[in-house]
Amino acid sequence: MRIELILCCPTTALFVTTGSYLIGNWFKEKIKGYNIVNPTIIAIFLVIIYINIFNIPYENYLKSANLIHGLIDIATVALAIPLYNKLVFIKKSILSIFSSVIIACLVASLVAYYLATLMGSSEAIKFAIIPKSTTTPIAINIAEQIKSDPSLVVFFVFTTGIVGALIAPIIFKLFAIEDHRAIGLSLGITSHGIGVAKAFQYSEKAGAFSALGMGLMGIISGIFLPLLVLFLKNY
C-alpha cells in the first residue's frame, strides 16, 4: 500500500516524466545528425514502460502528473516573448503569413480527408484526421463540434506533430530552404507544439514565426474547420 502511494504521488510522476524526457534528450545528443531520434518519442515509450511495469492506471498517472500538464498554459503564454522580440520582422510579412496559414489550413485538411477516403477509411477516421495540424486543445474543441472521437483526434494531432518535426529538416535541406521565417512558420503551421520546439533549435526568429504560425493555425482552424466538415458531410 505504501509503495502504491509512492508510485502514484505527484513527486514521483514529476520525476518519472521529466527524467524520461532528459534521458530522451541525452540520447538525442549522443546520436547527433539523426532527426528520427526525438526526445518526446523516447520519453513517451519510457513512461509507457513505467506505468505497465508497476501496473499504474493511466488515469492515476495523469492526475499525478497534473503539475506538468498545468505548465503547458505557462509555456504557451511565454511564447509571446520571442514574438514580441521579432515583431518588426513579423509586421513586414503579415500578409504573406495570413495567406499561408489560411491556404495551409484548407489544403492540409482536404488532402488528409481525401487520402483517407481513397484508402477506404471509415467516416470516423476521415473526419477525425481533419484537425490534425491544429494544437491539441483546439483540436479537441473542434472534435466536440464535429461530433468526432477526441481520443482519435488527439492521436492524429500527436502523430502529425512528431512526423512533421522529424521530416521537416530533410525537406528544408532537400529544397535548400534557409530562411528562418519560412522554416519557423511551416513548422508551427504543420507540427504545432512539437514543431515550435523544433523551430527554436534553429533560432529565436524561427521559433517566433513558428509560435505565430501555430497560434494563427489554431484560430483559423477553429473558425473554418467545423464549417468545412459540415460542407463535406452534406455534399
PDB file of C-alpha atoms in Angstrom:
ATOM      1  CA  MET A   1       0.000   0.000   0.000  1.00  0.00           C
ATOM      2  CA  ARG A   2       2.821   2.377   0.880  1.00  0.00           C
ATOM      3  CA  ILE A   3       4.608   1.539  -2.397  1.00  0.00           C
ATOM      4  CA  GLU A   4       1.430   2.267  -4.384  1.00  0.00           C
ATOM      5  CA  LEU A   5       1.115   5.661  -2.699  1.00  0.00           C
ATOM      6  CA  ILE A   6       4.734   6.470  -3.542  1.00  0.00           C
ATOM      7  CA  LEU A   7       4.338   5.387  -7.170  1.00  0.00           C
ATOM      8  CA  CYS A   8       1.181   7.460  -7.640  1.00  0.00           C
ATOM      9  CA  CYS A   9       2.263  10.594  -5.789  1.00  0.00           C
ATOM     10  CA  PRO A  10       2.818  13.809  -7.807  1.00  0.00           C
ATOM     11  CA  THR A  11       6.531  13.951  -6.940  1.00  0.00           C
ATOM     12  CA  THR A  12       7.138  10.500  -8.429  1.00  0.00           C
ATOM     13  CA  ALA A  13       5.141  11.320 -11.562  1.00  0.00           C
ATOM     14  CA  LEU A  14       7.081  14.573 -11.938  1.00  0.00           C
ATOM     15  CA  PHE A  15      10.393  12.763 -11.531  1.00  0.00           C
ATOM     16  CA  VAL A  16       9.473   9.987 -13.987  1.00  0.00           C
ATOM     17  CA  THR A  17       8.128  12.378 -16.633  1.00  0.00           C
ATOM     18  CA  THR A  18      10.987  14.884 -16.547  1.00  0.00           C
ATOM     19  CA  GLY A  19      13.542  12.104 -16.108  1.00  0.00           C
ATOM     20  CA  SER A  20      12.208  10.281 -19.170  1.00  0.00           C
ATOM     21  CA  TYR A  21      12.473  13.422 -21.273  1.00  0.00           C
ATOM     22  CA  LEU A  22      16.004  14.152 -20.025  1.00  0.00           C
ATOM     23  CA  ILE A  23      17.032  10.600 -20.938  1.00  0.00           C
ATOM     24  CA  GLY A  24      15.496  11.091 -24.378  1.00  0.00           C
ATOM     25  CA  ASN A  25      17.327  14.392 -24.806  1.00  0.00           C
ATOM     26  CA  TRP A  26      20.610  12.834 -23.661  1.00  0.00           C
ATOM     27  CA  PHE A  27      20.145  10.015 -26.166  1.00  0.00           C
ATOM     28  CA  LYS A  28      19.435  12.533 -28.933  1.00  0.00           C
ATOM     29  CA  GLU A  29      22.620  14.467 -28.114  1.00  0.00           C
ATOM     30  CA  LYS A  30      24.634  11.243 -28.262  1.00  0.00           C
ATOM     31  CA  ILE A  31      23.311  10.418 -31.728  1.00  0.00           C
ATOM     32  CA  LYS A  32      23.538  13.805 -33.420  1.00  0.00           C
ATOM     33  CA  GLY A  33      22.656  14.002 -37.087  1.00  0.00           C
ATOM     34  CA  TYR A  34      19.748  11.548 -36.851  1.00  0.00           C
ATOM     35  CA  ASN A  35      16.490  13.528 -36.847  1.00  0.00           C
ATOM     36  CA  ILE A  36      14.472  10.370 -36.259  1.00  0.00           C
ATOM     37  CA  VAL A  37      15.702  10.351 -32.648  1.00  0.00           C
ATOM     38  CA  ASN A  38      13.152  12.543 -30.884  1.00  0.00           C
ATOM     39  CA  PRO A  39      13.275  13.014 -27.086  1.00  0.00           C
ATOM     40  CA  THR A  40       9.478  13.269 -26.911  1.00  0.00           C
ATOM     41  CA  ILE A  41       9.018   9.837 -28.508  1.00  0.00           C
ATOM     42  CA  ILE A  42      11.633   8.292 -26.216  1.00  0.00           C
ATOM     43  CA  ALA A  43      10.015   9.890 -23.154  1.00  0.00           C
ATOM     44  CA  ILE A  44       6.591   8.534 -24.129  1.00  0.00           C
ATOM     45  CA  PHE A  45       7.912   4.994 -24.505  1.00  0.00           C
ATOM     46  CA  LEU A  46       9.728   5.192 -21.165  1.00  0.00           C
ATOM     47  CA  VAL A  47       6.579   6.412 -19.387  1.00  0.00           C
ATOM     48  CA  ILE A  48       4.540   3.631 -21.041  1.00  0.00           C
ATOM     49  CA  ILE A  49       7.067   1.076 -19.806  1.00  0.00           C
ATOM     50  CA  TYR A  50       6.927   2.586 -16.299  1.00  0.00           C
ATOM     51  CA  ILE A  51       3.132   2.533 -15.938  1.00  0.00           C
ATOM     52  CA  ASN A  52       2.963  -1.009 -17.351  1.00  0.00           C
ATOM     53  CA  ILE A  53       5.715  -2.456 -15.161  1.00  0.00           C
ATOM     54  CA  PHE A  54       4.156  -1.069 -11.990  1.00  0.00           C
ATOM     55  CA  ASN A  55       0.586  -1.609 -13.235  1.00  0.00           C
ATOM     56  CA  ILE A  56      -0.409   2.029 -12.679  1.00  0.00           C
ATOM     57  CA  PRO A  57      -3.730   3.073 -14.275  1.00  0.00           C
ATOM     58  CA  TYR A  58      -3.153   5.827 -16.812  1.00  0.00           C
ATOM     59  CA  GLU A  59      -5.818   7.998 -15.149  1.00  0.00           C
ATOM     60  CA  ASN A  60      -3.877   7.864 -11.873  1.00  0.00           C
ATOM     61  CA  TYR A  61      -0.616   8.759 -13.593  1.00  0.00           C
ATOM     62  CA  LEU A  62      -2.274  11.643 -15.422  1.00  0.00           C
ATOM     63  CA  LYS A  63      -3.684  13.064 -12.185  1.00  0.00           C
ATOM     64  CA  SER A  64      -0.298  12.754 -10.504  1.00  0.00           C
ATOM     65  CA  ALA A  65       1.448  14.485 -13.413  1.00  0.00           C
ATOM     66  CA  ASN A  66      -1.118  17.281 -13.464  1.00  0.00           C
ATOM     67  CA  LEU A  67       1.528  19.814 -12.399  1.00  0.00           C
ATOM     68  CA  ILE A  68       3.405  19.358 -15.676  1.00  0.00           C
ATOM     69  CA  HIS A  69       0.142  19.453 -17.611  1.00  0.00           C
ATOM     70  CA  GLY A  70      -0.642  22.792 -15.989  1.00  0.00           C
ATOM     71  CA  LEU A  71       2.688  24.211 -17.122  1.00  0.00           C
ATOM     72  CA  ILE A  72       1.518  23.974 -20.746  1.00  0.00           C
ATOM     73  CA  ASP A  73      -0.517  27.159 -20.278  1.00  0.00           C
ATOM     74  CA  ILE A  74       2.503  28.988 -18.851  1.00  0.00           C
ATOM     75  CA  ALA A  75       4.739  27.762 -21.679  1.00  0.00           C
ATOM     76  CA  THR A  76       2.163  28.891 -24.249  1.00  0.00           C
ATOM     77  CA  VAL A  77       1.980  32.387 -22.746  1.00  0.00           C
ATOM     78  CA  ALA A  78       5.790  32.520 -22.624  1.00  0.00           C
ATOM     79  CA  LEU A  79       5.848  32.189 -26.424  1.00  0.00           C
ATOM     80  CA  ALA A  80       4.715  35.827 -26.522  1.00  0.00           C
ATOM     81  CA  ILE A  81       8.262  36.888 -25.543  1.00  0.00           C
ATOM     82  CA  PRO A  82      10.031  35.791 -28.770  1.00  0.00           C
ATOM     83  CA  LEU A  83       7.004  37.029 -30.730  1.00  0.00           C
ATOM     84  CA  TYR A  84       7.426  40.499 -29.222  1.00  0.00           C
ATOM     85  CA  ASN A  85      11.182  40.437 -29.796  1.00  0.00           C
ATOM     86  CA  LYS A  86      10.686  39.681 -33.501  1.00  0.00           C
ATOM     87  CA  LEU A  87       7.641  41.918 -34.005  1.00  0.00           C
ATOM     88  CA  VAL A  88       9.450  44.063 -36.590  1.00  0.00           C
ATOM     89  CA  PHE A  89      10.071  41.056 -38.852  1.00  0.00           C
ATOM     90  CA  ILE A  90       6.528  39.764 -38.340  1.00  0.00           C
ATOM     91  CA  LYS A  91       4.927  43.091 -39.344  1.00  0.00           C
ATOM     92  CA  LYS A  92       6.843  43.069 -42.618  1.00  0.00           C
ATOM     93  CA  SER A  93       5.456  39.643 -43.544  1.00  0.00           C
ATOM     94  CA  ILE A  94       1.967  39.800 -42.022  1.00  0.00           C
ATOM     95  CA  LEU A  95       0.015  39.453 -45.311  1.00  0.00           C
ATOM     96  CA  SER A  96       2.051  36.505 -46.552  1.00  0.00           C
ATOM     97  CA  ILE A  97       1.779  34.890 -43.113  1.00  0.00           C
ATOM     98  CA  PHE A  98      -2.022  35.134 -43.024  1.00  0.00           C
ATOM     99  CA  SER A  99      -2.437  33.889 -46.589  1.00  0.00           C
ATOM    100  CA  SER A 100      -0.030  30.997 -45.964  1.00  0.00           C
ATOM    101  CA  VAL A 101      -1.889  29.890 -42.844  1.00  0.00           C
ATOM    102  CA  ILE A 102      -5.329  30.041 -44.490  1.00  0.00           C
ATOM    103  CA  ILE A 103      -4.169  28.078 -47.545  1.00  0.00           C
ATOM    104  CA  ALA A 104      -2.282  25.563 -45.383  1.00  0.00           C
ATOM    105  CA  CYS A 105      -5.320  25.031 -43.156  1.00  0.00           C
ATOM    106  CA  LEU A 106      -7.611  24.196 -46.070  1.00  0.00           C
ATOM    107  CA  VAL A 107      -5.085  22.194 -48.100  1.00  0.00           C
ATOM    108  CA  ALA A 108      -3.840  20.106 -45.155  1.00  0.00           C
ATOM    109  CA  SER A 109      -7.381  19.280 -44.058  1.00  0.00           C
ATOM    110  CA  LEU A 110      -8.734  18.448 -47.519  1.00  0.00           C
ATOM    111  CA  VAL A 111      -5.699  16.393 -48.560  1.00  0.00           C
ATOM    112  CA  ALA A 112      -5.898  14.367 -45.341  1.00  0.00           C
ATOM    113  CA  TYR A 113      -9.643  13.840 -45.776  1.00  0.00           C
ATOM    114  CA  TYR A 114      -9.447  12.701 -49.406  1.00  0.00           C
ATOM    115  CA  LEU A 115      -6.403  10.494 -48.819  1.00  0.00           C
ATOM    116  CA  ALA A 116      -8.307   8.778 -46.016  1.00  0.00           C
ATOM    117  CA  THR A 117     -11.273   8.414 -48.383  1.00  0.00           C
ATOM    118  CA  LEU A 118      -9.099   6.862 -51.120  1.00  0.00           C
ATOM    119  CA  MET A 119      -7.706   4.396 -48.578  1.00  0.00           C
ATOM    120  CA  GLY A 120     -11.230   3.289 -47.681  1.00  0.00           C
ATOM    121  CA  SER A 121     -11.152   4.650 -44.128  1.00  0.00           C
ATOM    122  CA  SER A 122     -14.273   4.851 -42.006  1.00  0.00           C
ATOM    123  CA  GLU A 123     -16.242   8.064 -41.573  1.00  0.00           C
ATOM    124  CA  ALA A 124     -14.883   8.369 -38.021  1.00  0.00           C
ATOM    125  CA  ILE A 125     -11.272   8.384 -39.230  1.00  0.00           C
ATOM    126  CA  LYS A 126     -11.922  10.671 -42.210  1.00  0.00           C
ATOM    127  CA  PHE A 127     -13.342  13.425 -40.027  1.00  0.00           C
ATOM    128  CA  ALA A 128     -11.028  12.863 -37.048  1.00  0.00           C
ATOM    129  CA  ILE A 129      -7.971  13.434 -39.248  1.00  0.00           C
ATOM    130  CA  ILE A 130      -9.145  16.848 -40.489  1.00  0.00           C
ATOM    131  CA  PRO A 131      -7.885  18.924 -37.477  1.00  0.00           C
ATOM    132  CA  LYS A 132      -4.545  17.059 -37.387  1.00  0.00           C
ATOM    133  CA  SER A 133      -2.454  20.221 -37.859  1.00  0.00           C
ATOM    134  CA  THR A 134      -4.123  22.102 -35.009  1.00  0.00           C
ATOM    135  CA  THR A 135      -2.747  22.264 -31.481  1.00  0.00           C
ATOM    136  CA  THR A 136      -4.339  19.711 -29.120  1.00  0.00           C
ATOM    137  CA  PRO A 137      -6.699  21.905 -27.006  1.00  0.00           C
ATOM    138  CA  ILE A 138      -8.242  23.494 -30.101  1.00  0.00           C
ATOM    139  CA  ALA A 139      -8.366  20.140 -31.912  1.00  0.00           C
ATOM    140  CA  ILE A 140     -10.342  18.658 -29.001  1.00  0.00           C
ATOM    141  CA  ASN A 141     -12.750  21.590 -29.148  1.00  0.00           C
ATOM    142  CA  ILE A 142     -13.177  21.056 -32.895  1.00  0.00           C
ATOM    143  CA  ALA A 143     -13.734  17.332 -32.277  1.00  0.00           C
ATOM    144  CA  GLU A 144     -16.627  18.168 -29.961  1.00  0.00           C
ATOM    145  CA  GLN A 145     -18.155  20.496 -32.556  1.00  0.00           C
ATOM    146  CA  ILE A 146     -17.927  17.983 -35.411  1.00  0.00           C
ATOM    147  CA  LYS A 147     -19.034  15.069 -33.186  1.00  0.00           C
ATOM    148  CA  SER A 148     -15.743  13.200 -33.622  1.00  0.00           C
ATOM    149  CA  ASP A 149     -13.867  10.976 -31.167  1.00  0.00           C
ATOM    150  CA  PRO A 150     -11.478  13.263 -29.188  1.00  0.00           C
ATOM    151  CA  SER A 151      -9.018  10.433 -28.466  1.00  0.00           C
ATOM    152  CA  LEU A 152      -8.770   9.644 -32.183  1.00  0.00           C
ATOM    153  CA  VAL A 153      -8.299  13.330 -32.999  1.00  0.00           C
ATOM    154  CA  VAL A 154      -5.523  13.650 -30.389  1.00  0.00           C
ATOM    155  CA  PHE A 155      -3.795  10.588 -31.868  1.00  0.00           C
ATOM    156  CA  PHE A 156      -3.694  12.194 -35.323  1.00  0.00           C
ATOM    157  CA  VAL A 157      -2.585  15.543 -33.864  1.00  0.00           C
ATOM    158  CA  PHE A 158       0.291  13.949 -31.968  1.00  0.00           C
ATOM    159  CA  THR A 159       1.348  11.781 -34.913  1.00  0.00           C
ATOM    160  CA  THR A 160       1.312  14.800 -37.226  1.00  0.00           C
ATOM    161  CA  GLY A 161       3.466  16.805 -34.820  1.00  0.00           C
ATOM    162  CA  ILE A 162       6.056  14.058 -34.439  1.00  0.00           C
ATOM    163  CA  VAL A 163       6.235  13.153 -38.136  1.00  0.00           C
ATOM    164  CA  GLY A 164       6.377  16.812 -39.170  1.00  0.00           C
ATOM    165  CA  ALA A 165       9.212  17.609 -36.773  1.00  0.00           C
ATOM    166  CA  LEU A 166      11.145  14.552 -37.985  1.00  0.00           C
ATOM    167  CA  ILE A 167      10.861  15.040 -41.750  1.00  0.00           C
ATOM    168  CA  ALA A 168      10.838  18.857 -41.908  1.00  0.00           C
ATOM    169  CA  PRO A 169      14.665  19.199 -41.621  1.00  0.00           C
ATOM    170  CA  ILE A 170      15.030  16.735 -44.505  1.00  0.00           C
ATOM    171  CA  ILE A 171      12.641  18.773 -46.662  1.00  0.00           C
ATOM    172  CA  PHE A 172      14.427  22.021 -45.767  1.00  0.00           C
ATOM    173  CA  LYS A 173      17.756  20.544 -46.873  1.00  0.00           C
ATOM    174  CA  LEU A 174      16.274  18.951 -49.996  1.00  0.00           C
ATOM    175  CA  PHE A 175      14.798  22.235 -51.242  1.00  0.00           C
ATOM    176  CA  ALA A 176      17.600  24.429 -49.817  1.00  0.00           C
ATOM    177  CA  ILE A 177      15.213  26.383 -47.568  1.00  0.00           C
ATOM    178  CA  GLU A 178      17.362  28.560 -45.317  1.00  0.00           C
ATOM    179  CA  ASP A 179      15.051  31.475 -44.452  1.00  0.00           C
ATOM    180  CA  HIS A 180      14.262  31.034 -40.761  1.00  0.00           C
ATOM    181  CA  ARG A 181      10.945  32.821 -41.184  1.00  0.00           C
ATOM    182  CA  ALA A 182       9.790  30.168 -43.655  1.00  0.00           C
ATOM    183  CA  ILE A 183      11.264  27.359 -41.560  1.00  0.00           C
ATOM    184  CA  GLY A 184       9.563  28.537 -38.383  1.00  0.00           C
ATOM    185  CA  LEU A 185       6.191  29.315 -39.940  1.00  0.00           C
ATOM    186  CA  SER A 186       5.974  25.970 -41.735  1.00  0.00           C
ATOM    187  CA  LEU A 187       6.858  24.053 -38.567  1.00  0.00           C
ATOM    188  CA  GLY A 188       4.285  25.941 -36.499  1.00  0.00           C
ATOM    189  CA  ILE A 189       1.546  25.521 -39.097  1.00  0.00           C
ATOM    190  CA  THR A 190       2.083  21.812 -39.678  1.00  0.00           C
ATOM    191  CA  SER A 191       3.501  20.442 -36.430  1.00  0.00           C
ATOM    192  CA  HIS A 192       2.091  22.761 -33.708  1.00  0.00           C
ATOM    193  CA  GLY A 193       3.804  22.478 -30.289  1.00  0.00           C
ATOM    194  CA  ILE A 194       6.409  19.898 -31.271  1.00  0.00           C
ATOM    195  CA  GLY A 195       7.150  21.939 -34.383  1.00  0.00           C
ATOM    196  CA  VAL A 196       7.629  25.089 -32.295  1.00  0.00           C
ATOM    197  CA  ALA A 197      10.144  23.272 -30.103  1.00  0.00           C
ATOM    198  CA  LYS A 198      11.973  22.128 -33.231  1.00  0.00           C
ATOM    199  CA  ALA A 199      11.931  25.667 -34.676  1.00  0.00           C
ATOM    200  CA  PHE A 200      13.662  27.094 -31.594  1.00  0.00           C
ATOM    201  CA  GLN A 201      16.539  24.706 -32.307  1.00  0.00           C
ATOM    202  CA  TYR A 202      17.157  26.744 -35.472  1.00  0.00           C
ATOM    203  CA  SER A 203      16.915  30.241 -33.973  1.00  0.00           C
ATOM    204  CA  GLU A 204      14.744  32.582 -31.916  1.00  0.00           C
ATOM    205  CA  LYS A 205      13.422  34.098 -35.153  1.00  0.00           C
ATOM    206  CA  ALA A 206      12.323  30.672 -36.398  1.00  0.00           C
ATOM    207  CA  GLY A 207      10.751  29.988 -33.005  1.00  0.00           C
ATOM    208  CA  ALA A 208       8.837  33.277 -33.046  1.00  0.00           C
ATOM    209  CA  PHE A 209       7.407  32.661 -36.514  1.00  0.00           C
ATOM    210  CA  SER A 210       6.613  29.088 -35.524  1.00  0.00           C
ATOM    211  CA  ALA A 211       4.687  30.209 -32.434  1.00  0.00           C
ATOM    212  CA  LEU A 212       2.774  32.723 -34.544  1.00  0.00           C
ATOM    213  CA  GLY A 213       2.000  30.063 -37.147  1.00  0.00           C
ATOM    214  CA  MET A 214       0.726  27.661 -34.506  1.00  0.00           C
ATOM    215  CA  GLY A 215      -1.489  30.322 -32.927  1.00  0.00           C
ATOM    216  CA  LEU A 216      -2.963  31.527 -36.217  1.00  0.00           C
ATOM    217  CA  MET A 217      -3.484  27.961 -37.401  1.00  0.00           C
ATOM    218  CA  GLY A 218      -5.448  27.260 -34.228  1.00  0.00           C
ATOM    219  CA  ILE A 219      -7.649  30.346 -34.617  1.00  0.00           C
ATOM    220  CA  ILE A 220      -8.331  29.822 -38.326  1.00  0.00           C
ATOM    221  CA  SER A 221      -8.926  26.092 -37.859  1.00  0.00           C
ATOM    222  CA  GLY A 222     -11.362  26.757 -35.028  1.00  0.00           C
ATOM    223  CA  ILE A 223     -13.372  29.035 -37.327  1.00  0.00           C
ATOM    224  CA  PHE A 224     -13.225  27.240 -40.677  1.00  0.00           C
ATOM    225  CA  LEU A 225     -12.838  23.508 -39.986  1.00  0.00           C
ATOM    226  CA  PRO A 226     -16.278  22.951 -38.383  1.00  0.00           C
ATOM    227  CA  LEU A 227     -17.783  24.674 -41.449  1.00  0.00           C
ATOM    228  CA  LEU A 228     -15.625  22.554 -43.759  1.00  0.00           C
ATOM    229  CA  VAL A 229     -16.779  19.351 -42.057  1.00  0.00           C
ATOM    230  CA  LEU A 230     -20.395  20.478 -42.318  1.00  0.00           C
ATOM    231  CA  PHE A 231     -19.874  21.063 -46.048  1.00  0.00           C
ATOM    232  CA  LEU A 232     -18.202  17.662 -46.570  1.00  0.00           C
ATOM    233  CA  LYS A 233     -20.989  15.856 -44.717  1.00  0.00           C
ATOM    234  CA  ASN A 234     -23.701  17.447 -46.837  1.00  0.00           C
ATOM    235  CA  TYR A 235     -22.129  17.467 -50.311  1.00  0.00           C
TER     236      TYR A 235
END
